[in-house]
Coordinates of C-alpha atoms and ligand atoms in Angstrom, one line a residue:
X1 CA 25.4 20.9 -10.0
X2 CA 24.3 17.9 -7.6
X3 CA 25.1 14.5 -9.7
X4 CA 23.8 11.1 -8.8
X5 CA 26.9 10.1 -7.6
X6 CA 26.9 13.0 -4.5
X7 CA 23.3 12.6 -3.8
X8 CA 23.7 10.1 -0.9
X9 CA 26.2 11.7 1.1
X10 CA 23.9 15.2 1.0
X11 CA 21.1 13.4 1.9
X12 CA 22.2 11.4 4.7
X13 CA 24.0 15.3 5.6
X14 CA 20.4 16.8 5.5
X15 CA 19.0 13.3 7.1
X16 CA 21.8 13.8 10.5
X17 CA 21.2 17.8 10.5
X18 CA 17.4 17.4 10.7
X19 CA 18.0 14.5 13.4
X20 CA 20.5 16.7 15.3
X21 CA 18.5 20.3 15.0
X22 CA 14.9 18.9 15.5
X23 CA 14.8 18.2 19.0
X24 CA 14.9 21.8 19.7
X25 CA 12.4 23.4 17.2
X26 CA 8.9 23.3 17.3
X27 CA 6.8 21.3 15.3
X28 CA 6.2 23.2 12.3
X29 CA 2.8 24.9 11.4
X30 CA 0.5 22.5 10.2
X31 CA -1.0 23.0 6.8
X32 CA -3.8 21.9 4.8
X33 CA -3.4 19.5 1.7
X34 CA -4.3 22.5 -1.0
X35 CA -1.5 24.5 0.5
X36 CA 1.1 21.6 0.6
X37 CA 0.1 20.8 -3.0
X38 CA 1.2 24.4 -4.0
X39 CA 3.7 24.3 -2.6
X40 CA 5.3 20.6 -4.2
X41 CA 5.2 19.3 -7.3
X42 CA 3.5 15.2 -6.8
X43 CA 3.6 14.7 -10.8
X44 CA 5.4 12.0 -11.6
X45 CA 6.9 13.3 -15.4
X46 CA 7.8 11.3 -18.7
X47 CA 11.1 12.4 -18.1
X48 CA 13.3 11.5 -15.6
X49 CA 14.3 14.3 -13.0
X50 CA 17.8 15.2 -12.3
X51 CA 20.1 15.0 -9.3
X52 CA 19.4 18.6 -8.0
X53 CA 15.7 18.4 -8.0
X54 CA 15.4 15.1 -6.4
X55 CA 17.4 16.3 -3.7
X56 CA 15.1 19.6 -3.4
X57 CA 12.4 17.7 -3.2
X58 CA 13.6 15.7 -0.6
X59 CA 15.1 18.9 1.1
X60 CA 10.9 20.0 1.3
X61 CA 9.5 16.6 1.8
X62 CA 11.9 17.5 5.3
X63 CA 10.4 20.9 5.6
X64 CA 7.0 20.2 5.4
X65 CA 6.4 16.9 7.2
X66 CA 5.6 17.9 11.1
X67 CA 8.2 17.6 13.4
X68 CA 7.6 14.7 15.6
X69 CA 11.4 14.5 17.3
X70 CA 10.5 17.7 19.7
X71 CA 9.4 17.2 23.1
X72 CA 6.5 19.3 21.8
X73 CA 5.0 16.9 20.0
X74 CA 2.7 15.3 22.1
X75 CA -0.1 14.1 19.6
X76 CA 1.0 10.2 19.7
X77 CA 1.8 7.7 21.8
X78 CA 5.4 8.1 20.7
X79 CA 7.6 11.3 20.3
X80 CA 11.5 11.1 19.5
X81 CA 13.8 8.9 17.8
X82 CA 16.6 6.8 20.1
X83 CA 19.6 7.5 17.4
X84 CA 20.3 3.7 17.7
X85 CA 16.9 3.0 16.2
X86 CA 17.7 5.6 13.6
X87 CA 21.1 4.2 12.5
X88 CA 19.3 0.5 12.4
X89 CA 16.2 1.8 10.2
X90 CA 19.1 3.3 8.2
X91 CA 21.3 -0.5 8.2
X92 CA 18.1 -2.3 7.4
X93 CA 17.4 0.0 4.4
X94 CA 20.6 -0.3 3.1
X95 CA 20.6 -4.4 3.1
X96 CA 17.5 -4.4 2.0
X97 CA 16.5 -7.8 2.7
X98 CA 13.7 -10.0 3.5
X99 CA 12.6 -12.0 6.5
X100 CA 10.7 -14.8 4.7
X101 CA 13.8 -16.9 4.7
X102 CA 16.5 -17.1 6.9
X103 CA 19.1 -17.9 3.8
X104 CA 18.5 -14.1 2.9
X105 CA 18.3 -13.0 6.2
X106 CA 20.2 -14.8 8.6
X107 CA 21.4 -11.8 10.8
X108 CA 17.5 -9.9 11.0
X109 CA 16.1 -13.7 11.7
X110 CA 18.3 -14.0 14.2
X111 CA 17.9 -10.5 15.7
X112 CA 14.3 -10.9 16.1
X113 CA 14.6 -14.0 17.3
X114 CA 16.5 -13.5 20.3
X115 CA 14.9 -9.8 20.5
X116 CA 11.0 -12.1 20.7
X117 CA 12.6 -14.5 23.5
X118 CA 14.2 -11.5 25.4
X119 CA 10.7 -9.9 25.9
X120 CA 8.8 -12.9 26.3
X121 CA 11.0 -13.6 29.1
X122 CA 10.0 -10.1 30.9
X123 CA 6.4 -11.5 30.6
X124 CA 7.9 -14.6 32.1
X125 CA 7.8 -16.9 29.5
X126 CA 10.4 -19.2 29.3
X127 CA 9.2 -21.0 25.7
X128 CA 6.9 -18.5 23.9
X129 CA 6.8 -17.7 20.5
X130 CA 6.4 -14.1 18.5
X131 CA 6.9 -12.3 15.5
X132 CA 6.8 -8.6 14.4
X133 CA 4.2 -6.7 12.4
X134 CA 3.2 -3.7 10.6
X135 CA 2.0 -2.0 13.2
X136 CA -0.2 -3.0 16.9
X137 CA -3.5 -2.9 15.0
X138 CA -2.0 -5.9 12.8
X139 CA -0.5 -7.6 16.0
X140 CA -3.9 -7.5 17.4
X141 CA -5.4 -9.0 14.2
X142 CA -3.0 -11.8 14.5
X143 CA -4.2 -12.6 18.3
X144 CA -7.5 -12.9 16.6
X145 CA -6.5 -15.2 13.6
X146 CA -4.2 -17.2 16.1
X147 CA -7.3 -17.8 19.0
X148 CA -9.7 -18.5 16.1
X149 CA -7.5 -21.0 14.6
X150 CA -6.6 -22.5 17.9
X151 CA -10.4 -23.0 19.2
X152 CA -12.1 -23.8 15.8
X153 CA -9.0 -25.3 13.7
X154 CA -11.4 -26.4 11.1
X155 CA -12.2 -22.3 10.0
X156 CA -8.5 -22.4 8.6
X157 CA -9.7 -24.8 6.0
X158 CA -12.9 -24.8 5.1
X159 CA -13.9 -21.4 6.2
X160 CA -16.5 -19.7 8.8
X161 CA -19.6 -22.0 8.8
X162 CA -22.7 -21.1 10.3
X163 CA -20.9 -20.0 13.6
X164 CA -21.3 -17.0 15.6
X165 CA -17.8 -16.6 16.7
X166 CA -17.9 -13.8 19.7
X167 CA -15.1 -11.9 21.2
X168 CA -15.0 -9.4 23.9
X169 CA -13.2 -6.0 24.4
X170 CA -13.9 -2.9 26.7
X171 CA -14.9 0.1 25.7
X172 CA -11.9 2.1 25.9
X173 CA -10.3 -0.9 23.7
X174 CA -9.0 0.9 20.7
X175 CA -10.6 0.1 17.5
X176 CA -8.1 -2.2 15.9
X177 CA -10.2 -5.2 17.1
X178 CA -13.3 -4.0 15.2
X179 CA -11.4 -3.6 11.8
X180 CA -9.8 -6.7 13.1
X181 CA -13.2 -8.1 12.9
X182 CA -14.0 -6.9 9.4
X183 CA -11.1 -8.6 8.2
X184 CA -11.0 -11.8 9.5
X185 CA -15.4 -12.4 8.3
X186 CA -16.5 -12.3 12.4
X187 CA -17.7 -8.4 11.7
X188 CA -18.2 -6.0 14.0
X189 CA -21.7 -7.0 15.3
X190 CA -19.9 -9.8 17.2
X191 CA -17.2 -7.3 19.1
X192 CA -19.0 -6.9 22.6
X193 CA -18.6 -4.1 24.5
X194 CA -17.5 -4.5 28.1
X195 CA -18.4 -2.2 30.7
X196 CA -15.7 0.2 31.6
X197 CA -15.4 2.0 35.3
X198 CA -14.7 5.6 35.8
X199 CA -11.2 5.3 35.3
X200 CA -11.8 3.4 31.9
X201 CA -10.7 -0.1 33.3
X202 CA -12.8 -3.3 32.1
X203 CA -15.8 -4.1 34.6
X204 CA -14.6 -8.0 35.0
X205 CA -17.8 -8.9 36.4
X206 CA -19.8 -7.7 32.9
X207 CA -17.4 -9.5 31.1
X208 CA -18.4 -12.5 33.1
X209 CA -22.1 -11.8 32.4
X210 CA -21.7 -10.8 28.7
X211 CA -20.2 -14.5 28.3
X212 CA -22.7 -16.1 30.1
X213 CA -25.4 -14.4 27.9
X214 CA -23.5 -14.7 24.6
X215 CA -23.4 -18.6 25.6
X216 CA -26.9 -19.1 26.8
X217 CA -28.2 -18.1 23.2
X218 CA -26.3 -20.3 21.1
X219 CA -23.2 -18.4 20.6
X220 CA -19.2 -19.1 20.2
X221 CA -17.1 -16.7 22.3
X222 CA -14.0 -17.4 22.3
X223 CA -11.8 -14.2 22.6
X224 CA -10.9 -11.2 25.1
X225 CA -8.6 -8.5 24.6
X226 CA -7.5 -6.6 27.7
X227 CA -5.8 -3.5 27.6
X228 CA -2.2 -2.5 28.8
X229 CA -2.5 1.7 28.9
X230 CA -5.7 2.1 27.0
X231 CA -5.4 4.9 24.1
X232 CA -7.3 8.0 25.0
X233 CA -7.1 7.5 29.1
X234 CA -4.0 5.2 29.6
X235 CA -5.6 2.7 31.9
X236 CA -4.9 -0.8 32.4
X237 CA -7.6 -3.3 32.8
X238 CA -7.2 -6.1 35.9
X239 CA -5.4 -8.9 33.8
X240 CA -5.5 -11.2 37.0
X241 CA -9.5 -11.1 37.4
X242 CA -9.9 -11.4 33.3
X243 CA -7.7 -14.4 33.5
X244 CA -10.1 -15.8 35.8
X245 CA -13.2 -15.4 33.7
X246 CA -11.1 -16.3 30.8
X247 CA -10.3 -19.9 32.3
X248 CA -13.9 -20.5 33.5
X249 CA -15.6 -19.5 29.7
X250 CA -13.0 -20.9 27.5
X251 CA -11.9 -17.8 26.3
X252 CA -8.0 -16.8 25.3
X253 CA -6.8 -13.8 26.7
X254 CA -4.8 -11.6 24.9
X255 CA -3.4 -8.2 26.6
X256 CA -3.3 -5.3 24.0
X257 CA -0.1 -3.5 25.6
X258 CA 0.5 -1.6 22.7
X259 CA 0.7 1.6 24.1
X260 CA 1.5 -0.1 28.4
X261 CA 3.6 -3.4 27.7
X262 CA 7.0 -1.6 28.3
X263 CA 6.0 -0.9 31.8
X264 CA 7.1 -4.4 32.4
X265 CA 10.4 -3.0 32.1
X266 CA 10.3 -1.0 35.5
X267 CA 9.9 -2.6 38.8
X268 CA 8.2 0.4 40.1
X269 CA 5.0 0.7 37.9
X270 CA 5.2 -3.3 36.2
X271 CA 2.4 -4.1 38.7
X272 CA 0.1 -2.6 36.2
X273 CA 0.5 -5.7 34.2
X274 CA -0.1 -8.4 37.0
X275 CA -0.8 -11.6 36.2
X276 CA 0.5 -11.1 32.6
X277 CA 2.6 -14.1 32.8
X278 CA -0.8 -15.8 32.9
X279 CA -2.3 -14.9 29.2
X280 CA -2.0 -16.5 25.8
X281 CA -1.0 -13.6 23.8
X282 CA 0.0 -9.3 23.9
X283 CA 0.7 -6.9 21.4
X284 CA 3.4 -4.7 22.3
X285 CA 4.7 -1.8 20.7
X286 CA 7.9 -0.5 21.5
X287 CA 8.5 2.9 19.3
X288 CA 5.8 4.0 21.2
X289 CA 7.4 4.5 25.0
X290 CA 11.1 3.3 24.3
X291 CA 11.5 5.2 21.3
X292 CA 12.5 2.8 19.2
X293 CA 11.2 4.4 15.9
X294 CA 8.0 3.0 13.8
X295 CA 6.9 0.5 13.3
X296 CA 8.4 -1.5 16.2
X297 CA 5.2 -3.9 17.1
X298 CA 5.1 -7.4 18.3
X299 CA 3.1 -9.6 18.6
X300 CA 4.3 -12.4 21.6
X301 CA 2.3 -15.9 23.0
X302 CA 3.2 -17.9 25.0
X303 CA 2.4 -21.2 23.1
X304 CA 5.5 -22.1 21.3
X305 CA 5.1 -23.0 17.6
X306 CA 1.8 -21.8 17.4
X307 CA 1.8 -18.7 15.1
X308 CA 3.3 -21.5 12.1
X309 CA 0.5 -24.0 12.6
X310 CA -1.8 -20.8 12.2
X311 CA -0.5 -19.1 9.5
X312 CA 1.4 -21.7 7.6
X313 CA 0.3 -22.6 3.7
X314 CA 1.9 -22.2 0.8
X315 CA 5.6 -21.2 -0.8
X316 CA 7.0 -24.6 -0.4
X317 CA 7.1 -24.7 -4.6
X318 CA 9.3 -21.9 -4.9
X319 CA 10.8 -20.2 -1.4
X320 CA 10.5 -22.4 1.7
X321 CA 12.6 -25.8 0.5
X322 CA 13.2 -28.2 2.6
X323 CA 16.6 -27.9 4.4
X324 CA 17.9 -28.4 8.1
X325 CA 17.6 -25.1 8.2
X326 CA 13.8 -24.6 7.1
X327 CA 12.9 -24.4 10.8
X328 CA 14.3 -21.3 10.8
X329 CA 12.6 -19.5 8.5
X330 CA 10.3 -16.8 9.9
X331 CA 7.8 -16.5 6.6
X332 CA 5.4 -19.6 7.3
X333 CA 4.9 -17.5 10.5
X334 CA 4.0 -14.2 9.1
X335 CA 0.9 -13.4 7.3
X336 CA 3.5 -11.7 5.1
X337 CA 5.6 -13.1 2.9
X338 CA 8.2 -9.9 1.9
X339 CA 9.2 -8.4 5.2
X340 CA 10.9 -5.9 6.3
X341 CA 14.0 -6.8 9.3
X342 CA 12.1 -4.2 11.7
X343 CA 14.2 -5.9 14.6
X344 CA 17.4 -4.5 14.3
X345 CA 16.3 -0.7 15.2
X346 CA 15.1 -2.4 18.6
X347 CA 17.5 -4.6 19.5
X348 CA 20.2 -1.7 18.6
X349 CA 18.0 0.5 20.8
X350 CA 17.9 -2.0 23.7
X351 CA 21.3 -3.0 23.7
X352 CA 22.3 0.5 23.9
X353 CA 19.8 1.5 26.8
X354 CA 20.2 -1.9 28.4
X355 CA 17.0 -2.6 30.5
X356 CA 18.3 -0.7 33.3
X357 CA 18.3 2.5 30.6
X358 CA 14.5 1.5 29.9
X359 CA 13.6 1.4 33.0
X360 CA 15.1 4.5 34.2
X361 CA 13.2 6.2 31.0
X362 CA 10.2 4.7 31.7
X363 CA 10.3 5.8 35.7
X364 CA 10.9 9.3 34.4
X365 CA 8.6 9.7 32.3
X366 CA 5.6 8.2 35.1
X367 CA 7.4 11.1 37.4
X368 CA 6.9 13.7 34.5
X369 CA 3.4 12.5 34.3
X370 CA 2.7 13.5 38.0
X371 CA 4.3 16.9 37.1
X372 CA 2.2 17.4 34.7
X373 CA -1.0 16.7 36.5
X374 CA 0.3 18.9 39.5
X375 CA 0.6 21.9 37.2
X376 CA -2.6 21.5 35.9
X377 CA -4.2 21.5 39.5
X378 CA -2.5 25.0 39.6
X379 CA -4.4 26.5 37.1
X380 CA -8.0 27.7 38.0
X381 CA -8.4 27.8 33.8
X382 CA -7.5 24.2 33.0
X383 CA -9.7 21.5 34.7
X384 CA -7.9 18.2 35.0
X385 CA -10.4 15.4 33.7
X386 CA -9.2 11.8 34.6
X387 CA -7.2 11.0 37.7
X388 CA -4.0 9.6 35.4
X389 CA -3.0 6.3 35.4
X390 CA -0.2 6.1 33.5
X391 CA 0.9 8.7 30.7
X392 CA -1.7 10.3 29.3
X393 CA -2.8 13.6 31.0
X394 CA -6.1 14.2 30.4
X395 CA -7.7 17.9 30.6
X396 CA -9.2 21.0 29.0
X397 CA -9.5 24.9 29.2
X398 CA -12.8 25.8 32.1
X399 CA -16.0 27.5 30.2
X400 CA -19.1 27.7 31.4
X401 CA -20.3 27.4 28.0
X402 CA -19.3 25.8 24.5
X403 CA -16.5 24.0 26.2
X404 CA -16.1 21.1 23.5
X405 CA -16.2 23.8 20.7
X406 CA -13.9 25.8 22.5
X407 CA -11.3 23.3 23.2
X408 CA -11.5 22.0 19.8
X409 CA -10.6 25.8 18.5
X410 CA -7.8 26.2 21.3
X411 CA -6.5 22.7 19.1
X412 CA -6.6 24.1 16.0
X413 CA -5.1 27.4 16.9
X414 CA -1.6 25.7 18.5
X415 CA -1.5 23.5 15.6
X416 CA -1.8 27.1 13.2
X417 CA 1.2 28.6 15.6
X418 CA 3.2 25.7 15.0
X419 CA 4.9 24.9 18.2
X420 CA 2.8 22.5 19.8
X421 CA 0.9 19.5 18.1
X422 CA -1.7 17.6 20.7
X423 CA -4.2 15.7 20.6
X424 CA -8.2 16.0 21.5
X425 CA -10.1 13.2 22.3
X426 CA -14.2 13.4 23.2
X427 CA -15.5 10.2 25.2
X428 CA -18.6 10.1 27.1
X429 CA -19.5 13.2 24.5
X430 CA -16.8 15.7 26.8
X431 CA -14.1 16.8 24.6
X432 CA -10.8 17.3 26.6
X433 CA -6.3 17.1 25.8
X434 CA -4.8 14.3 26.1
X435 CA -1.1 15.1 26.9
X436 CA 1.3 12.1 26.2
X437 CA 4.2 12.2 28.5
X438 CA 6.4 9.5 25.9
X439 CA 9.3 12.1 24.7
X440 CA 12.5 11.4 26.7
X441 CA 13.4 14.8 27.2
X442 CA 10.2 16.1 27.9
X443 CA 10.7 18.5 31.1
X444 CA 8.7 21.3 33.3
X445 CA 9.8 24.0 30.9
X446 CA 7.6 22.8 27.8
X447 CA 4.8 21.8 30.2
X448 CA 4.9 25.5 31.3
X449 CA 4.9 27.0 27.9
X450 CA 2.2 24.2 26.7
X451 CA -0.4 25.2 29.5
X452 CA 0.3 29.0 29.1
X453 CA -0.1 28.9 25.4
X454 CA -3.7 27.1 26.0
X455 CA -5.0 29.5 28.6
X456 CA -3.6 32.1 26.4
X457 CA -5.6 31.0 23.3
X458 CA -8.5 29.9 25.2
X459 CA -9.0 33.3 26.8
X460 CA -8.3 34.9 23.6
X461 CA -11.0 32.8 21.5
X462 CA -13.4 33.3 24.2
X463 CA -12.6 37.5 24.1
X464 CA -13.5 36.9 20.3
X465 CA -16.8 35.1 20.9
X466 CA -17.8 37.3 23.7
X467 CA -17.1 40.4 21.3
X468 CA -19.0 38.7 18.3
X469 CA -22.4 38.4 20.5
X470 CA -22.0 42.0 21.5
X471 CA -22.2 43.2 17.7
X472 CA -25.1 41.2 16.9
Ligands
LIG1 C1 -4.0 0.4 22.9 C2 -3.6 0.5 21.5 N1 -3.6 -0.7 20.8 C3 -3.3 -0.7 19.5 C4 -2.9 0.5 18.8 C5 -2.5 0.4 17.4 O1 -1.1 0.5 17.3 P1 -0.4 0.9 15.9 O2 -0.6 2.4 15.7 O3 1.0 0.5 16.1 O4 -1.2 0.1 14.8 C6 -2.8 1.7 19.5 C7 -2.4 2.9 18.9 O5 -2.3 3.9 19.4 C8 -3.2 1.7 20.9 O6 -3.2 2.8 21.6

C-alpha cells in the first residue's frame, strides 16, 4: 500500500521513466473528451483520497496526455524537452517562490536578470530591459501596453479618451495582437491588416500607405508588429525596410520572434532578423526552437527602465518597501504580481548547450528542413505548397478533387493511429500540413514514415470515396 510518505519518490520514478521512454514512442492515440471522461474519474469527493489512488491517477493523467517529447510530434512550434529545462521546472517547483520581490527570490531575480541581458545582447543591445511572461501572446500584449504608454502617457491614468489608437500587423501575424487588442480597449477594428507577398512576408510599401491613410483621416497609429518566422508559413518580414517606415510615421516597432528570435543564435541563418538591433521591442519564445520547456517567453526592449514606468502602481503598502534593494525587485515590472521563476529552466538549458550548442541545433534543424522539402519533391502524391523559409514545411496529399476535405481526413486518421500528431492550417481558403522541423532529434527516418503514412491514408480514403460513389 502506497503511503504519503513514498509518493514523491514513485512519482518523480514514473516522471524520469516517461522522460526517458517517450522519445521513442509515438504519440499516443488521440481521444475525444467523452472517452477520456470514461476513462478518469474528475470528481473532486468529500473525502479525501488516499496515497494509492492519487498516484493512479497521476500514473493515467501520464497515459492519456499526448506525447509531445517524440520527434513525431510535429503539431507545435515546439517538440521535446532539453532535460536541463526539465530538472529546472522541477527546482522551481520545489522552491516554490515568487518573483514579485527579490527578498523571496533572490536567486530567480537574478537568473532572469542576467538571462534578459544575455539575449538582449544577441540583439545587440548593450542597456535594454525585459521580463518574462506567460506565454508570447502575453509578451506581445505587453509591447502593446509598453508603446501605448510610451506615445500617449496620459492613457495610463486617465484612460482611452476619444482617440483612435491604430496599430499595424501583416496578415500572416498571429492573432495574439487582436486579442491583444480586446484587452487593452483599442479593439480589433483598429488592428490593420498589412499586405503580405507570396511568401507571407509584410508588403513594406502598404504599411507605408496604410499609415498615411490612417493619418490623413484623423487617426493615432502608433504601433507595428513585424514577424520573426510567422506561425503557419514561417517567414520573416524585412525588419530593416519596417524600421524605415516606422521612423518616418512615428510608429514603434516591435518584432514578434516568437516562433524565429532564436535564429539570432546562428551565424548562418541570423540574417533573417537584420536590422533587429534597430527596434524598440521582440517577443521571443525559447521552448519553442531551443527546447527549453513551456512557458519560456520574453518579452525584451531596448529602452532601459521602461517596462517599470509602464507597469508600475500599487503594492507599496504591503510588498514593495522601500529598501536599497527595492530597485531590484521585478514585480513593479510585471503585469503580475505572483510569478512563477520561469528563468531557471532556460538559463539551465543554455548554460548547458552554451550558444555554440544552440547554434549547432538550430543549423540542424534549417538542414533537416531542406530534407524535408527535398523528400516531398520526390513524391508525385504530395505537392509541396510554400517554397520554405525557415521551419515550417508546408504541403498536402495531390487530388483533383475535395483536396481540403481530403487532407483534413488524412489529419484526423494519423491522429486516430496514434503515431504522428500534425498540424493543418487553410490560408488563402487551401488547406495544406504544416510540418515543424523544432524536435532535436528529428531525422530522415520519421520523415520517411510521416510521408508514407499520408500517401498511405490519402490513397486509402480516396479508395473509400471512390467506392462509396460507385454504390450510389
Ligand atoms: C509568431 C507567433 N507569435 C506568438 C505566438 C504565441 O506564443 P505563445 O503560444 O507562447 O503564447 C505564436 C504561437 O505559436 C506564434 O507563432
Amino acid at each position: 500500500m502506497k503511503s504519503d510518505s513514498t509518493v514523491l519518490p514513485d512519482v518523480f520514478r514514473i516522471c524520469f521513466e516517461h522522460y526517458n521512454k517517450a522519445k521513442n514512442l509515438p504519440t499516443g492515440k488521440i481521444k475525444n473528451p467523452n472517452e477520456i471522461l470514461r476513462e478518469f474519474d474528475f470528481e473532486i469527493k468529500k473525502n479525501p483520497a488516499d496515497a494509492a489512488e492519487l498516484f493512479k491517477d497521476m500514473q493515467l493523467y501520464l497515459k492519456l496526455t499526448p506525447n509531445t517529447l517524440t520527434p513525431n510530434f510535429q503539431n507545435q512550434l515546439f517538440s521535446g524537452l532539453n532535460q536541463y529545462a526539465l530538472a529546472g521546472d522541477w527546482l522551481t517547483s520545489v522552491t516554490n517562490t515568487t518573483m514579485a520581490t527579490f527578498e523571496v527570490s533572490p536567486m530567480g531575480t537574478l537568473v532572469e536578470k542576467k538571462l534578459i541581458e544575455h539575449m538582449n545582447r544577441l540583439v545587440g543591445w548593450e542597456n535594454g530591459d525585459g521580463t518574462m511572461a506567460t506565454g508570447g501572446s502575453n509578451a506581445n500584449m505587453i509591447s502593446l501596453l509598453v508603446a501605448r504608454n510610451k506615445m500617449f502617457p496620459e492613457i495610463k491614468k486617465e484612460g482611452q479618451l476619444n482617440k483612435r489608437l491604430i496599430i499595424f500587423v501583416s496578415e500572416d501575424a498571429h492573432y495574439s495582437f487582436e486579442k491583444a487588442a480586446n484587452i487593452l480597449g483599442i479593439g480589433l477594428d483598429q488592428v490593420k491588416k498589412i499586405k503580405t507577398n507570396p511568401n507571407g512576408e509584410m508588403e513594406p510599401s502598404h504599411l507605408e500607405e496604410m499609415a498615411r491613410v490612417s493619418l490623413s483621416v484623423g487617426e493615432c497609429p502608433f504601433f507595428v508588429a513585424a514577424t520573426a518566422g510567422t506561425t503557419v508559413l514561417g517567414s520573416f518580414d524585412p525588419i530593416d525596410r519596417i524600421h524605415e517606415i516606422s521612423k518616418k510615421f512615428n510608429l514603434w516597432l516591435h518584432v514578434d520572434g516568437a516562433w524565429g528570435g532564436s535564429v539570432l543564435l546562428s551565424s548562418r541563418h541570423r540574417h533573417h532578423l537584420k536590422g533587429i538591433e534597430n527596434v524598440d521591442s521582440m517577443t521571443w519564445d525559447t521552448h519553442k526552437m531551443i527546447g527549453t520547456g513551456l512557458m519560456s517567453s520574453f518579452f525584451l526592449t531596448k529602452h532601459n527602465g521602461i517596462l517599470r514606468s509602464s507597469h508600475n502602481h500599487g503594492g507599496e503598502d504591503y510588498i514593495f518597501h522601500e529598501s536599497e534593494i527595492a530597485e531590484w525587485d521585478s514585480g513593479p515590472s510585471s503585469l503580475q504580481c505572483g510569478r512563477r521563476s520561469d528563468a531557471l529552466k532556460v538559463w539551465l538549458t543554455w548554460r548547458s548547450l552554451g550558444d555554440i550548442g544552440i547554434e549547432i541545433q538550430i543549423d540542424n534543424l534549417f538542414a533537416m528542413a531542406i530534407k524535408a522539402k527535398e523528400m516531398i519533391l520526390e513524391y508525385k502524391e504530395l505537392e509541396l505548397m510554400y517554397e520554405p523559409s525557415s521551419l515550417n514545411i508546408c504541403f498536402r496529399y495531390r487530388s483533383v478533387s475535395d483536396v481540403n476535405t481530403l487532407n483534413k481526413k488524412i489529419r484526423h486518421r494519423l491522429l486516430e493511429e496514434g503515431i504522428f500528431f500534425i498540424n493543418i492550417a487553410t490560408r488563402k481558403k487551401e488547406t495544406f500540413f504544416r510540418l515543424i522541423i523544432v524536435h532535436p532529434d528529428l531525422n530522415e527516418t520519421h520523415l520517411y514514415k510521416l510521408f508514407s503514412d499520408i500517401i498511405r491514408l490519402g490513397n486509402k480514403i480516396k479508395e473509400e470515396t471512390e467506392f462509396c460513389m460507385l454504390k450510389t
